[in-house]
Every structure is written in C-alpha cells, then in structure tokens.
XYZ file of C-alpha atoms in Angstrom:
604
model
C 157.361 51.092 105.883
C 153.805 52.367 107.469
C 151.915 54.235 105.562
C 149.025 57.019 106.319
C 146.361 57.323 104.109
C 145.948 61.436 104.495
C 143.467 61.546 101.228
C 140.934 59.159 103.132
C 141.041 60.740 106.538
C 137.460 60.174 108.001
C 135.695 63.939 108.158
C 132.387 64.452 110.009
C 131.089 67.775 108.674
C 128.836 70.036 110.873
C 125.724 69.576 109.176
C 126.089 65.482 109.358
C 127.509 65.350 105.691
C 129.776 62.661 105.935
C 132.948 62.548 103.661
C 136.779 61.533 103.053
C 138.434 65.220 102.567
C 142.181 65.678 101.408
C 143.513 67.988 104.158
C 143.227 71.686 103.411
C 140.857 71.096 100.414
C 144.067 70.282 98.277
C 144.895 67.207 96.023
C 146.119 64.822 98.524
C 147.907 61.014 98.183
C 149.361 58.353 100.682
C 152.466 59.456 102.762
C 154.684 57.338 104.140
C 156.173 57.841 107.835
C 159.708 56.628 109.236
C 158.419 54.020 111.073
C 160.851 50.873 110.724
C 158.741 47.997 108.639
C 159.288 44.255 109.361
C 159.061 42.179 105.678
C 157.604 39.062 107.237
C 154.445 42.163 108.083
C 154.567 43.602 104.363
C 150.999 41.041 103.697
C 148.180 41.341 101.461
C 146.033 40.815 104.187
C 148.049 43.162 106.914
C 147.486 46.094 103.958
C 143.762 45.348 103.293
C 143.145 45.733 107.177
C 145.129 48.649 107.181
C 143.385 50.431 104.236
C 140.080 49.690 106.177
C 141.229 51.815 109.145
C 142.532 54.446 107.253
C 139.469 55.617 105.403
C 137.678 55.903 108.329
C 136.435 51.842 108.984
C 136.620 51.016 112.558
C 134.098 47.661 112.356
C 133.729 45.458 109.850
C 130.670 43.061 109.631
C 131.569 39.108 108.414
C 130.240 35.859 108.098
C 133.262 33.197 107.920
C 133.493 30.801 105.110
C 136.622 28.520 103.737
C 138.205 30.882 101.301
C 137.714 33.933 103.411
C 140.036 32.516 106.732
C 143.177 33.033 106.515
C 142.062 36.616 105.310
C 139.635 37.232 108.526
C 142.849 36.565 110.546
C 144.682 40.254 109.175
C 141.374 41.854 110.183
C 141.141 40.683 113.706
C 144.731 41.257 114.420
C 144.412 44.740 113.113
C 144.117 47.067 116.394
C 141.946 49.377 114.559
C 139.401 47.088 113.367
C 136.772 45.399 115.272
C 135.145 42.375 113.261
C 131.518 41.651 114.000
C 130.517 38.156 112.855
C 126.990 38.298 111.257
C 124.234 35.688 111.376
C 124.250 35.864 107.541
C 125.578 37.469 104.802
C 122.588 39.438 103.860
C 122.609 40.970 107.843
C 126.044 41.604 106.876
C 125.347 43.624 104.326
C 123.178 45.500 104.987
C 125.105 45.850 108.677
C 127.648 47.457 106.371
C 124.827 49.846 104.489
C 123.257 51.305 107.614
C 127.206 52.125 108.901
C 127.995 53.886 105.461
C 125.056 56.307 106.114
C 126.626 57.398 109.411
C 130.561 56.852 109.141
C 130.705 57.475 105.550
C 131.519 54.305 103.949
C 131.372 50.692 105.180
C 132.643 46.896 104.186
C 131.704 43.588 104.745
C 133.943 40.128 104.210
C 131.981 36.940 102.769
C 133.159 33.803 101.013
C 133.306 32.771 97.397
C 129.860 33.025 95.335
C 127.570 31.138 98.695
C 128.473 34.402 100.511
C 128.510 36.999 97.490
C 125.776 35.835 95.777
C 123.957 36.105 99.326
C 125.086 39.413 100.388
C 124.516 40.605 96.739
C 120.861 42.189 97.551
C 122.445 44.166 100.249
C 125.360 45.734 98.044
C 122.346 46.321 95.305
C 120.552 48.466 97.494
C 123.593 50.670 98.715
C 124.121 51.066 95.140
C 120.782 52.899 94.830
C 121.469 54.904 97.539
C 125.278 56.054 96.384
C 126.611 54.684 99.582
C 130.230 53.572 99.353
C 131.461 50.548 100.944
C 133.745 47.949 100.006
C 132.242 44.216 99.512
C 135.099 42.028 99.815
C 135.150 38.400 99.248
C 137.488 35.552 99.854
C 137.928 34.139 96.598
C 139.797 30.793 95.490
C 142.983 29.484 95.281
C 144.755 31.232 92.998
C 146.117 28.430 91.769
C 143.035 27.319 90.490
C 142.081 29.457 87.907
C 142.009 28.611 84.184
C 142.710 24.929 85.230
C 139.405 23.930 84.460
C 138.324 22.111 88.070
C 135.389 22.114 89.208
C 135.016 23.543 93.249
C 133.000 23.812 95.703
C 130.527 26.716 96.746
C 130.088 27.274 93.042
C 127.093 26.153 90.744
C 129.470 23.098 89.377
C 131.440 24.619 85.934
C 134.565 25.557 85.994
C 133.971 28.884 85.589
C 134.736 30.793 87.991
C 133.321 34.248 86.555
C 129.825 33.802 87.668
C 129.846 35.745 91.101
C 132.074 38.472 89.544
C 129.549 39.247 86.417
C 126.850 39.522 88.586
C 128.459 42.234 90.913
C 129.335 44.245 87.793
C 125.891 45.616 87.189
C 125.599 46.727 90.907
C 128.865 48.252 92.044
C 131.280 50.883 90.100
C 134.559 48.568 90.178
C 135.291 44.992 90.581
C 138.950 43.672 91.325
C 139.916 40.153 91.352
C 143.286 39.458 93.334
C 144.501 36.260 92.293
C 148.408 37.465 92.125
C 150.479 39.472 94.622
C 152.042 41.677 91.686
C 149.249 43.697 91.180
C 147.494 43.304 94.345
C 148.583 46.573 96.166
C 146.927 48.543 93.126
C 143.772 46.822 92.766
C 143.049 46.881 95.899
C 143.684 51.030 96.512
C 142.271 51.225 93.358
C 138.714 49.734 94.345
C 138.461 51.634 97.912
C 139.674 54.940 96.021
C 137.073 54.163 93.479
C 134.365 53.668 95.496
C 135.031 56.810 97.645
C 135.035 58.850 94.645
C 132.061 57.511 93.042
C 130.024 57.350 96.293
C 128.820 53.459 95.363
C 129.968 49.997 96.707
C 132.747 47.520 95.039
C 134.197 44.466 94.858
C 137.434 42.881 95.824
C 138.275 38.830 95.666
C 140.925 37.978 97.255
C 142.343 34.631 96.362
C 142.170 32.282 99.827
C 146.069 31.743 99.424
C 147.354 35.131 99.092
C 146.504 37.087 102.689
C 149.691 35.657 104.427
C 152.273 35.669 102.015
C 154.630 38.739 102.343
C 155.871 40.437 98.978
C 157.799 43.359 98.366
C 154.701 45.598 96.851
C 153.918 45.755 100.536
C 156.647 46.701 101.969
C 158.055 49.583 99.513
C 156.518 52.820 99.117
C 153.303 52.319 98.068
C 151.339 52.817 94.588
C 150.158 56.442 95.251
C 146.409 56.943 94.655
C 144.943 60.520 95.272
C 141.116 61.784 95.854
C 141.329 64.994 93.470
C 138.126 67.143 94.124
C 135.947 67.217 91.951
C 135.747 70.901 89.965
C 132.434 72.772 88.236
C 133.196 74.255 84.697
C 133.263 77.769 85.494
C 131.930 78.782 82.743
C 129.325 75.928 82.968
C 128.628 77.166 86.338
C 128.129 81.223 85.982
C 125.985 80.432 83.236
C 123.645 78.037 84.680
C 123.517 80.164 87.980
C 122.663 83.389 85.860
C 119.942 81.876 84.233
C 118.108 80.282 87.517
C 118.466 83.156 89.291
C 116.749 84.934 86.328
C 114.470 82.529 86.468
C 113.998 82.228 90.180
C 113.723 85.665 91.212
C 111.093 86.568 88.545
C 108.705 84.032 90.086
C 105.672 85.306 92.745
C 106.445 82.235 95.305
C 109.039 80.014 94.481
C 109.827 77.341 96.937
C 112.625 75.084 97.672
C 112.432 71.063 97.800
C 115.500 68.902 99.179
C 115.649 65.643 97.430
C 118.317 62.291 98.621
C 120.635 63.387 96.497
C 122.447 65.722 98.546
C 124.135 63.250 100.451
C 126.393 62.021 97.506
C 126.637 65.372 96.402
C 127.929 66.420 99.869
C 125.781 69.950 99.657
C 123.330 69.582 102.742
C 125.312 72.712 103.819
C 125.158 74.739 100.857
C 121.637 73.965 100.691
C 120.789 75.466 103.492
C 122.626 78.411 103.549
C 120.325 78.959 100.335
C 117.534 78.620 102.232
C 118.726 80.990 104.750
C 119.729 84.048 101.874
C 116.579 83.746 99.706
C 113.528 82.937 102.388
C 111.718 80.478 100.177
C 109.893 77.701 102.015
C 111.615 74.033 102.120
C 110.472 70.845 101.789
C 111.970 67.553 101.731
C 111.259 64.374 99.626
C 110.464 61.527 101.498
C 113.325 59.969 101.153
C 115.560 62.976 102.124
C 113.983 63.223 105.122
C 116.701 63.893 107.650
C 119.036 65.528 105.090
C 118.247 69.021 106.423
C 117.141 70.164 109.685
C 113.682 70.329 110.300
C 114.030 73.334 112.951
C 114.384 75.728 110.001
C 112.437 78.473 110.241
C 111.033 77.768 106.548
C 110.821 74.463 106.984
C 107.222 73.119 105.731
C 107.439 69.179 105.709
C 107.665 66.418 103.484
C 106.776 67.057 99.969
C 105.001 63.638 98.842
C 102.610 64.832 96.355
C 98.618 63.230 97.307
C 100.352 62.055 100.880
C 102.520 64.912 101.845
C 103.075 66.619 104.780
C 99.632 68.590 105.620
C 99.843 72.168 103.730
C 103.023 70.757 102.359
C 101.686 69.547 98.837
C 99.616 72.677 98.238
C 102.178 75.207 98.563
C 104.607 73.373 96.423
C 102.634 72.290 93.750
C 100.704 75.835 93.204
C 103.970 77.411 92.859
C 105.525 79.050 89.748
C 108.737 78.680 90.252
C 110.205 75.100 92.436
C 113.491 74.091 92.817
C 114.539 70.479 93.364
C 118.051 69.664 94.672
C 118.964 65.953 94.166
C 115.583 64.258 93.709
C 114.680 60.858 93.107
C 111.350 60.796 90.711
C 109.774 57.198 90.822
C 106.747 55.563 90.645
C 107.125 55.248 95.027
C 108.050 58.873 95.534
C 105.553 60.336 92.945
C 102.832 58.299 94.341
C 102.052 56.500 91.045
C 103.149 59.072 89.081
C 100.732 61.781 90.079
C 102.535 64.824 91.316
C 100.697 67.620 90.183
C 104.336 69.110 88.415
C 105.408 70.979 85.961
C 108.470 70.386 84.329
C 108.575 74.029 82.468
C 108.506 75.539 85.965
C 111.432 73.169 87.520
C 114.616 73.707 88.217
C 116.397 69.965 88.439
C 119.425 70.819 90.162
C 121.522 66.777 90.169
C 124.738 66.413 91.813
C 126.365 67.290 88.358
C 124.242 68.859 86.589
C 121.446 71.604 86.323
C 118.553 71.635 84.014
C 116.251 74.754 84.266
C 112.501 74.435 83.064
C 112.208 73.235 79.624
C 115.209 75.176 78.832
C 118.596 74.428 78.942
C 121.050 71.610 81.028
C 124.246 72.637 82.340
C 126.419 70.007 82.784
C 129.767 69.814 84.623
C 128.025 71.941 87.361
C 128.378 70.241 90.750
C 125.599 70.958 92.837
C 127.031 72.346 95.763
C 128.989 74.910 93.893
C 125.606 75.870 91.794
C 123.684 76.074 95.247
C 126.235 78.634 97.211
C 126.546 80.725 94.525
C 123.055 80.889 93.509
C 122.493 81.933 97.342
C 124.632 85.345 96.239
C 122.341 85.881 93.091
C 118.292 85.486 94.678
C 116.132 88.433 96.075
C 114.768 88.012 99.111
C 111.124 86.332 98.643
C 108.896 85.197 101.781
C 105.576 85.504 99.503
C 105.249 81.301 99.714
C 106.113 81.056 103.049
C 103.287 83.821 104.638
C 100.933 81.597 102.303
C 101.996 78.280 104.519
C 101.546 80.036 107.193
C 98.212 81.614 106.026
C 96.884 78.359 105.719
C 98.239 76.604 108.267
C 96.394 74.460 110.889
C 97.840 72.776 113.584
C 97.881 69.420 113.741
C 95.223 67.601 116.180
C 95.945 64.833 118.675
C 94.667 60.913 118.450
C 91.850 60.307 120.063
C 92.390 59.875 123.842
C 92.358 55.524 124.500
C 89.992 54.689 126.803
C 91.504 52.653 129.789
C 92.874 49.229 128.348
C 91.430 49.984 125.070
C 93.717 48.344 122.142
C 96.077 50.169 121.459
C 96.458 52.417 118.182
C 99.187 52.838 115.500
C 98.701 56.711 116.026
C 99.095 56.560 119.331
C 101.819 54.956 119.552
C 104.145 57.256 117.188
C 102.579 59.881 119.377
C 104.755 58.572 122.139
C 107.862 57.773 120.253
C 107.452 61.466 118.680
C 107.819 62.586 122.849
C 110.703 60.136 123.218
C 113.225 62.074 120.393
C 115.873 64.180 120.845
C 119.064 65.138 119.584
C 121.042 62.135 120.904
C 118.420 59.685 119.282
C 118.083 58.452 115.597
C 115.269 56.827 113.889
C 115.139 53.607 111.273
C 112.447 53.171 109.517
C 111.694 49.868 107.988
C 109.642 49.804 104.586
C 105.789 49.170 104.632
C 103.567 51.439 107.143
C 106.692 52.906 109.423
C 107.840 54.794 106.186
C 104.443 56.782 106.442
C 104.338 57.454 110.013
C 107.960 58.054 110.852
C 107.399 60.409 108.038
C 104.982 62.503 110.109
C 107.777 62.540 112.977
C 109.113 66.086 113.837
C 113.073 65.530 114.365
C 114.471 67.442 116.590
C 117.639 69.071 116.161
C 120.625 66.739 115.828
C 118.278 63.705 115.604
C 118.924 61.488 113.071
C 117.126 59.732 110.369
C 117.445 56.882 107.671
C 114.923 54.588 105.800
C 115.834 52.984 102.377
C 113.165 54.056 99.592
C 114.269 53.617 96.580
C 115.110 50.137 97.033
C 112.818 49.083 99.567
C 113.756 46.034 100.893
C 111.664 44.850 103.498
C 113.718 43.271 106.243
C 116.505 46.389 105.767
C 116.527 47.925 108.373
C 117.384 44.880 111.385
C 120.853 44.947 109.773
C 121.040 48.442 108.886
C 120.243 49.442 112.966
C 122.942 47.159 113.787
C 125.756 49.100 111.436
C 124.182 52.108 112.313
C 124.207 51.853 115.943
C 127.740 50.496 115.687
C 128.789 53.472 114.028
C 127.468 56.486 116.172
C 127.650 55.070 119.608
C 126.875 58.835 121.061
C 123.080 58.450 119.916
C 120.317 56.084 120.628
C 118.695 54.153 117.762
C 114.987 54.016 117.825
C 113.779 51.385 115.370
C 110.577 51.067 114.054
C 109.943 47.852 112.301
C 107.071 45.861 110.622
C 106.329 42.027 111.615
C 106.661 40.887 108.305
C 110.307 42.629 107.492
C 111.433 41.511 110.985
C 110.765 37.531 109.934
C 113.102 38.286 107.190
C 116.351 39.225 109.161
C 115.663 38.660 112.882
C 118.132 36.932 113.713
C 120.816 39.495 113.681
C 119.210 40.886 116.974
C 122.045 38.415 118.494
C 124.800 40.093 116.990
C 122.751 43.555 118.722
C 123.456 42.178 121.573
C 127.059 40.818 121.318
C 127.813 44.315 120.918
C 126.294 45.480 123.346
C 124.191 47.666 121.597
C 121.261 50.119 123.557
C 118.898 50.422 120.752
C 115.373 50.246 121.589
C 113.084 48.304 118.875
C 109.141 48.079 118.296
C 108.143 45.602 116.361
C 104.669 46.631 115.040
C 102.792 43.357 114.919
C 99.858 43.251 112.792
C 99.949 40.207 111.570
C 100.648 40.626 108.098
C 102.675 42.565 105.211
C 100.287 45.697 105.531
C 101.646 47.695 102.981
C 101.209 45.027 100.416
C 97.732 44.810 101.414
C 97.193 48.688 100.856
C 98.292 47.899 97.206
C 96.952 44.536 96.388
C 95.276 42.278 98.596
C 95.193 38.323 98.714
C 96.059 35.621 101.552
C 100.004 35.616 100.697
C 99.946 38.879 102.854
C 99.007 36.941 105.521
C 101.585 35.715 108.135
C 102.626 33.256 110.518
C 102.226 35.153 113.622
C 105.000 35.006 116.160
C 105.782 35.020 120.228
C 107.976 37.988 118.824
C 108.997 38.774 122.752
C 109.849 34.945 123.047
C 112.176 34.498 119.805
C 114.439 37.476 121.644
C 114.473 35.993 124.856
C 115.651 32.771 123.280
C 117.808 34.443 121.222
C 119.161 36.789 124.221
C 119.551 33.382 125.936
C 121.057 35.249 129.211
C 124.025 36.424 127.593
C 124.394 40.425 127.426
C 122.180 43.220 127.983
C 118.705 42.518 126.774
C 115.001 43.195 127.803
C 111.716 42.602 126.428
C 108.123 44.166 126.689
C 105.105 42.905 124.726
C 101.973 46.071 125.186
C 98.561 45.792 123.724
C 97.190 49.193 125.131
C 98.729 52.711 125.487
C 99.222 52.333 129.975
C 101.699 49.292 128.719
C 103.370 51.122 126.158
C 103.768 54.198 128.345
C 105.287 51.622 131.105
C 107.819 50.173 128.645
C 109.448 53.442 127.626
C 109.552 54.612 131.024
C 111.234 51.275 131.588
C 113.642 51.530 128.251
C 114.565 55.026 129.039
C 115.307 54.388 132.620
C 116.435 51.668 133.949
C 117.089 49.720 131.309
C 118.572 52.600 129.086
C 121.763 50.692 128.660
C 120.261 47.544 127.574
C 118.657 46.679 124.141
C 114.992 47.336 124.322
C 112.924 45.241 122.152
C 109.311 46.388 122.714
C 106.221 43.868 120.663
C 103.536 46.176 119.585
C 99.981 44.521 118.981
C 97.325 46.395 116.946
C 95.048 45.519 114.682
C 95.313 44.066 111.309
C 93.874 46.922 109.635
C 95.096 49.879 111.766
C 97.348 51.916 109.023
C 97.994 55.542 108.496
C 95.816 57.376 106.321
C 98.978 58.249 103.613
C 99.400 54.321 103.234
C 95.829 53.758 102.011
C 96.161 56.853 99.739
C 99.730 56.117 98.203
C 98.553 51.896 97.909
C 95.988 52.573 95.650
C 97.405 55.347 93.674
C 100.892 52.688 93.298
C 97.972 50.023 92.614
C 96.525 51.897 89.860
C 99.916 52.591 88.389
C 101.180 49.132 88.521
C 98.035 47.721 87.283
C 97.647 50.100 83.897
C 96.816 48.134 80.676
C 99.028 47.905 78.092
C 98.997 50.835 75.671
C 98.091 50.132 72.274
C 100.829 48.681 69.408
C-alpha cells in the first residue's frame, strides 16, 4: 500500500525559515492511501527513495561504490528523485549541506567506510550548523557480519564498527540495516530523528538488502509522528516577566540576531519583536541573512573590533542587549574580545533563556519567549536615534585609474550593484567572509557562509546543493584560490546540471586569511590557469563560460557579459589582485585570533 508522509510535508515559511510542519500545527503521522500495492515493489530500497521524496528531498548527491549499487538503482527509478553523481564524496557532502540550508534538509549516498570516512568532514560541519540531512551509506553484506572476514574498503580487521563509531560523535542517530525485520523502523526512525533534532544521521544499508521485497514494506507502516515541540508555561511566563522587567528598565537596549534562529525556526518571531519594541538590530556574522536587512532598525553586523561601522559602538555601550541564538567563539568574538557584559545579557538559546547573571529558564523555546516578549516591551527608539546620531555614510573606493590593477574593494563594489532579490550569495571562508559581510542584501536575497566550522573549500559543493535547491534565484559565489584547489572539481557536476551560477574566484595567490593570522611559506600556493582548469573541465559539454579580469573595465565587461548574454550559462569569472590586497576587518580579526591562539600557558 502507498503511503504519504503528511508529518514531513516540505513547508517554505514566508520569512525563508525552512521546516517539516504537521498540517494544521497538530501532531501528525504517516497515512496510508488506497492505492493498490504490488509485493514484488514492497523493497527496502523502493521505501528509502520514497521517504526521501516525502520529506521534502527532490535531489540527492552520490558518488557510486560496490556496496552502495544495487541501492542507487531504487533512487534513480524513483520519479521524485533526481540523483546527482559527485566528483567525490566530500563534494557530496557538502552538495547535501548547502541544499539543507535552502530546502530544509538534505542526503547524500556513499559506500562502506572509503566513502563515509570521506564524506565524514562534510556531515561534521552540518552538525555545527544544526542542519538535518540524512548520510546514508551502502554498507556490507549482511551476511558478513560477526563472521570474522576480513573485506575490502576497510582498514583490514574484521571489525566492521569502525566507520559507525566515528559517525557517532557527529550526528544525533546512527542505524545499521543489516536485516529486513527491523529495517522499516530504523530507517523512519533516523530521518524522523534528524528532522526533529535539526542535525545529520546515519543509515547503512547492507549491499544485499535494497531489492529484496518483505512484508514490513508492504503493510501499513510503523507510524512515526513529528510532535511539536511545547514551552513550559510556567517556564515561559516567568522568564518573559522577568526580561521584560529587565528590558524595559534599560535607557537603550538593543537587539542582536545570532545563527541560532534557524534551528529554532523563530526568524519570524524575531522580527515581529523588532517591529513592537523599536530597539536597533544587529546580526552576528554568522547570522547574516537570517533577518532582513531592509528593516528600518537594522544597524549591521555586530562583530565586536570588526563590526559593521557604528555597529559595535551602539551595541557594546548599551545597558541592556539581547542575543537570540548566538554562537560565542574564539572566530565570532574576535579572540575573545567583545567588549560584553554578561550581567547586562539576555542569552535567549533555542530552549532556553538566561537573563543577566540571574536566572535560566529552561524548557522555554525561543520562538515562543520572543512573540510573547513582543506583547510585554515599551516602546524604546533611544539606541536607535543614537545610530543614527552618529552615523556616517559609507565612502566609495578610490576611483581605478584606466587599466590600473584591479582592487578587492572594488570589486565587491560591483557585485554589491549586481544583487537583488532573485540572487543569493556564498561565501567561502578566508577574506570573502569579511567582505561579503559588508554586502547590503537586498530584500529576498539570500545568504550562507559556514563559520563555525570553517572549512575552506565549503562552499564549491555547498553552491552546487544550493543552486540545485532554489532554482528561482541566481547564486553568486565568492571564493578564495586556495579553498577552490580543495574541491574544484565539482564545477563539472555545476555544469551537468545545468546550473547558472556565476563564480569569482579571487586569486591571490595564497591562503590570505592564514597569512593575516600567522605567516610562513606554507601559505603560499601553486598558482593556477584557474580559467583553463574550467574550460578543460567544461570540455564543450553544457553551458559554460569563462572570463579571467585584472582591472575594473574587464570586470565591468564580464558581468555585463554574465548577466546578459550568458545569464543562462555558468559564469566562472578569475579575479587577479594582489597578494596582499585584504579588507581592513581581516587584518584586525588575524591578529586579535593570533594573539588568542598564541597565549602562553597559564601557570600550574
């Protein structure tokens, strides 16, 4: 019998908050339709594909391998699912990260312990960013377990556990499906599991099972349901009472958005706060994108010694701030030196509250706290006239002189002109963290970078997904020389699918933001014919044009070019400045994060 998945239906909320919803806001489980169901079709594999689909999973990024065939078969025949074979499994995965952040959860399909232990860095770094998506991995013949042989694609024992422990300390669940009985459950299981918990999991599949019909399949199945999560009322008055005490006997409180509010689902509620109480509001670096930036409050990026300009001043001489969902590490407190106070913080987490040095209410989920707090605050502009007191606007680069070399600040000048709603921005980690920073999004435009992790080479697989995902917007990726060597090769499977994004590739001939934190000649790099490799690699097949600039009349020429002409093609644009051309907040941050990762030891 088919099934429908109503408790996973894929929901797009207005303000980009991306969730699965049971219908109605109720408790809500699998229902099963009428349709007449064929035995030989009731499959492990024919269910798993299924279950993709039905949460909301329209592509799923691979990279074959022996045990995971037979299972890639139910996934191409599914008419829902589109499989998109990766270059490699670390592509893959993070293929499968950058689609979580726009369709709301993601999966990738490797092979046994080669692939996992591969993709593993990928799944890691969705886990620090709550992102669900389902790792699964063909595993081996279940006949082979406890038999003590020795196989293949393993490190040569005949225990088979090794892959398995290592995904435990990086995703919330981990099911191993070496017999049909119990399949059906572990498998809804996992992909309820990691919808619920916002983080990744993992499913082996034993090689031998995806074809084999059994009657779990077939009968109705083991109901799982996504029960909302509740506040403790009580919990929740309470800790609302005593912030707004707290809040609305403070001279000029402001507001700070941290990345939090993603997995907490309260980007709404947020701003509706904003809108009732008239505090100024920042963002955290790496929440940038979580709100809109066309508030009317809206004062920039809070980033303590490199904020926004006027950002850090009015936060930080405040009396009263609250933080909704931050992140607080050495990266986004500059080397620990925010100039904070914890007695005059609200911490507002996606389950708890903890006011000043007072105390934490737990059980309180965040958006609840933050709509009705909205009810409960006086009116209070007092921070906001100050930002706008001091306020100065920001000047333009230097004009270039004809031909002259062409400048990083010029050239986010140009892709600042070039955004609108119906683009999106990737950031890569090192220097394009800083300046993408300083972009102004308009509304609708999108907006993802990966901080806490920071893995350089991110964000080639994470445009891919990305793009995949939201086909009405163009992606506009800005990445770094030395994080495109790491994953460049995944700019083929761009253009297999006949993607439009439109890349620079800021070559500067080294790993610059290293440099900005601790010099030496291993930040140095093999330079590249960066225009070249994607010729070779477009090879005539597909959609697919190049452009290397070294002044600002070149770059101006190529995004004419990539916004006209060749709008439908992907746009792949070298950018060649000089070595030491960085934005002033990277030299700041690099040797505050120097001086933090290079303290002595304290004293035993």
């Amino acid at each position: 019998m088919d099934t429908k998945v109503a408790s996973v239906d894929h929901v797009a909320l207005p303000n980009g908050d991306v969730g699965c919803l049971p219908p109605h806001g109720g408790v809500s489980s699998i229902q099963s339709s009428t349709v007449p169901f064929n035995f030989s079709e009731a499959t492990l594999g024919r269910h798993l594909a299924r279950r993709l689909v039905q949460i909301g999973v329209s592509d799923v990024f691979s990279v074959p391998g022996d045990f995971n065939l037979a299972l890639l078969d139910y996934l191409v025949a599914e008419p829902g699912l589109n499989l998109i074979g990766c270059c490699n499994e670390l592509n893959a995965g993070y293929a499968a990260d950058g689609y979580a952040r726009s369709r709301g959860v993601g999966a990738c399909v490797v092979t046994f312990t080669v692939g996992g232990l591969s993709v593993i860095n990928a799944i890691a770094g969705a886990y620090s960013e709550n992102l669900p998506l389902i790792c699964i991995v063909g595993g081996p013949n279940s006949n082979d377990y406890g038999t003590n042989r020795i196989l293949h694609h393993t490190i040569g024992l005949p225990d088979f556990t090794q892959e398995l422990r290592c995904f435990q300390t990086v995703t919330c669940f981990q099911a191993v499906v070496n017999d049909l009985e119990y399949a059906h459950e572990m498998i809804d299981t996992a992909i309820s599991t990691a919808l619920k918990e916002s983080r990744p999991v993992y499913i082996s599949i034993s090689c031998n099972l995806p074809a084999i019909p059994h009657p779990t399949f077939s009968r109705e199945p083991v109901p799982f349901s996504l029960a909302p999560k509740l506040s403790n009322h009580m919990g929740l008055e309470a800790a609302i009472e005593a912030a707004a005490e707290f809040l609305n006997k403070a001279v000029k409180p402001v507001m700070v958005a941290g990345p939090k509010l993603r997995v907490a689902k309260a980007r709404n509620a947020f701003v509706e706060l904003a809108d009732s109480c008239g505090y100024p509001v920042a963002v955290m670096p790496s929440a940038k994108g979580m709100i809109p930036e066309h508030h009317p409050h809206f004062i920039g990026t809070y980033w303590g010694a490199v904020s926004t300009a006027f950002c850090a001043e009015i936060v930080e001489s405040s009396d009263a701030y609250l933080f909704a969902g931050p992140i607080f590490n050495d990266y986004s407190s500059v080397g620990y030196s925010l100039l904070l106070k914890k007695d005059k913080a609200i911490i507002v987490q996606p389950d708890r509250v903890l006011i000043g040095n007072g105390p934490t209410f737990g059980c309180v989920l965040m958006k609840d706290f933050l709509i009705g707090l909205s009810k409960r605050l006086k009116k209070n502009t007092t921070a906001y006239e100050n930002y706008h007191r001091i306020y100065v606007p920001e000047g333009h680069p230097l004009k270039s002189a004809p031909k002259e070399a062409l400048r990083v600040n010029v050239l986010f000048q140009h892709i600042q002109n070039m955004l609108s709603g119906d683009t999106a921005v990737i950031a890569e980690t090192g220097d394009s963290w800083f300046n993408c920073q300083k972009l102004k999004l308009p509304k609708g435009c999108g907006y993802e970078f990966q901080m806490q992790y920071g893995s350089i080479g991110w964000s080639v697989g994470a445009t891919l997904g990305y793009a995949q995902a939201i086909s009405n917007k163009r992606v506009i990726a800005c990445i770094g020389d030395g994080s495109f060597q790491v994953t460049a090769q995944d700019i083929s499977t761009m253009i297999r699918c006949g993607q439009n994004t439109i890349i620079f590739l800021i070559n500067n001939g080294g790993y610059t933001i290293e440099v900005e934190i601790h010099d030496g000649p291993y930040n140095v790099i093999k330079n590249w014919n960066y225009t070249g490799l994607v010729d070779a690699i477009h090879n005539g097949e597909g959609k697919c044009w190049t452009s290397k600039v070294f002044c600002e009349e070149e770059l101006g020429e190529a995004i004419e070019k990539a916004t006209g002409e060749k709008k439908d093609c992907l746009c792949f644009i070298e950018v060649v400045v000089h070595k030491d051309d960085t934005s002033k907040e990277l030299l700041e941050w690099g040797s505050r994060v120097s001086a933090a990762n290079g303290r002595p030891p304290n004293p035993q």
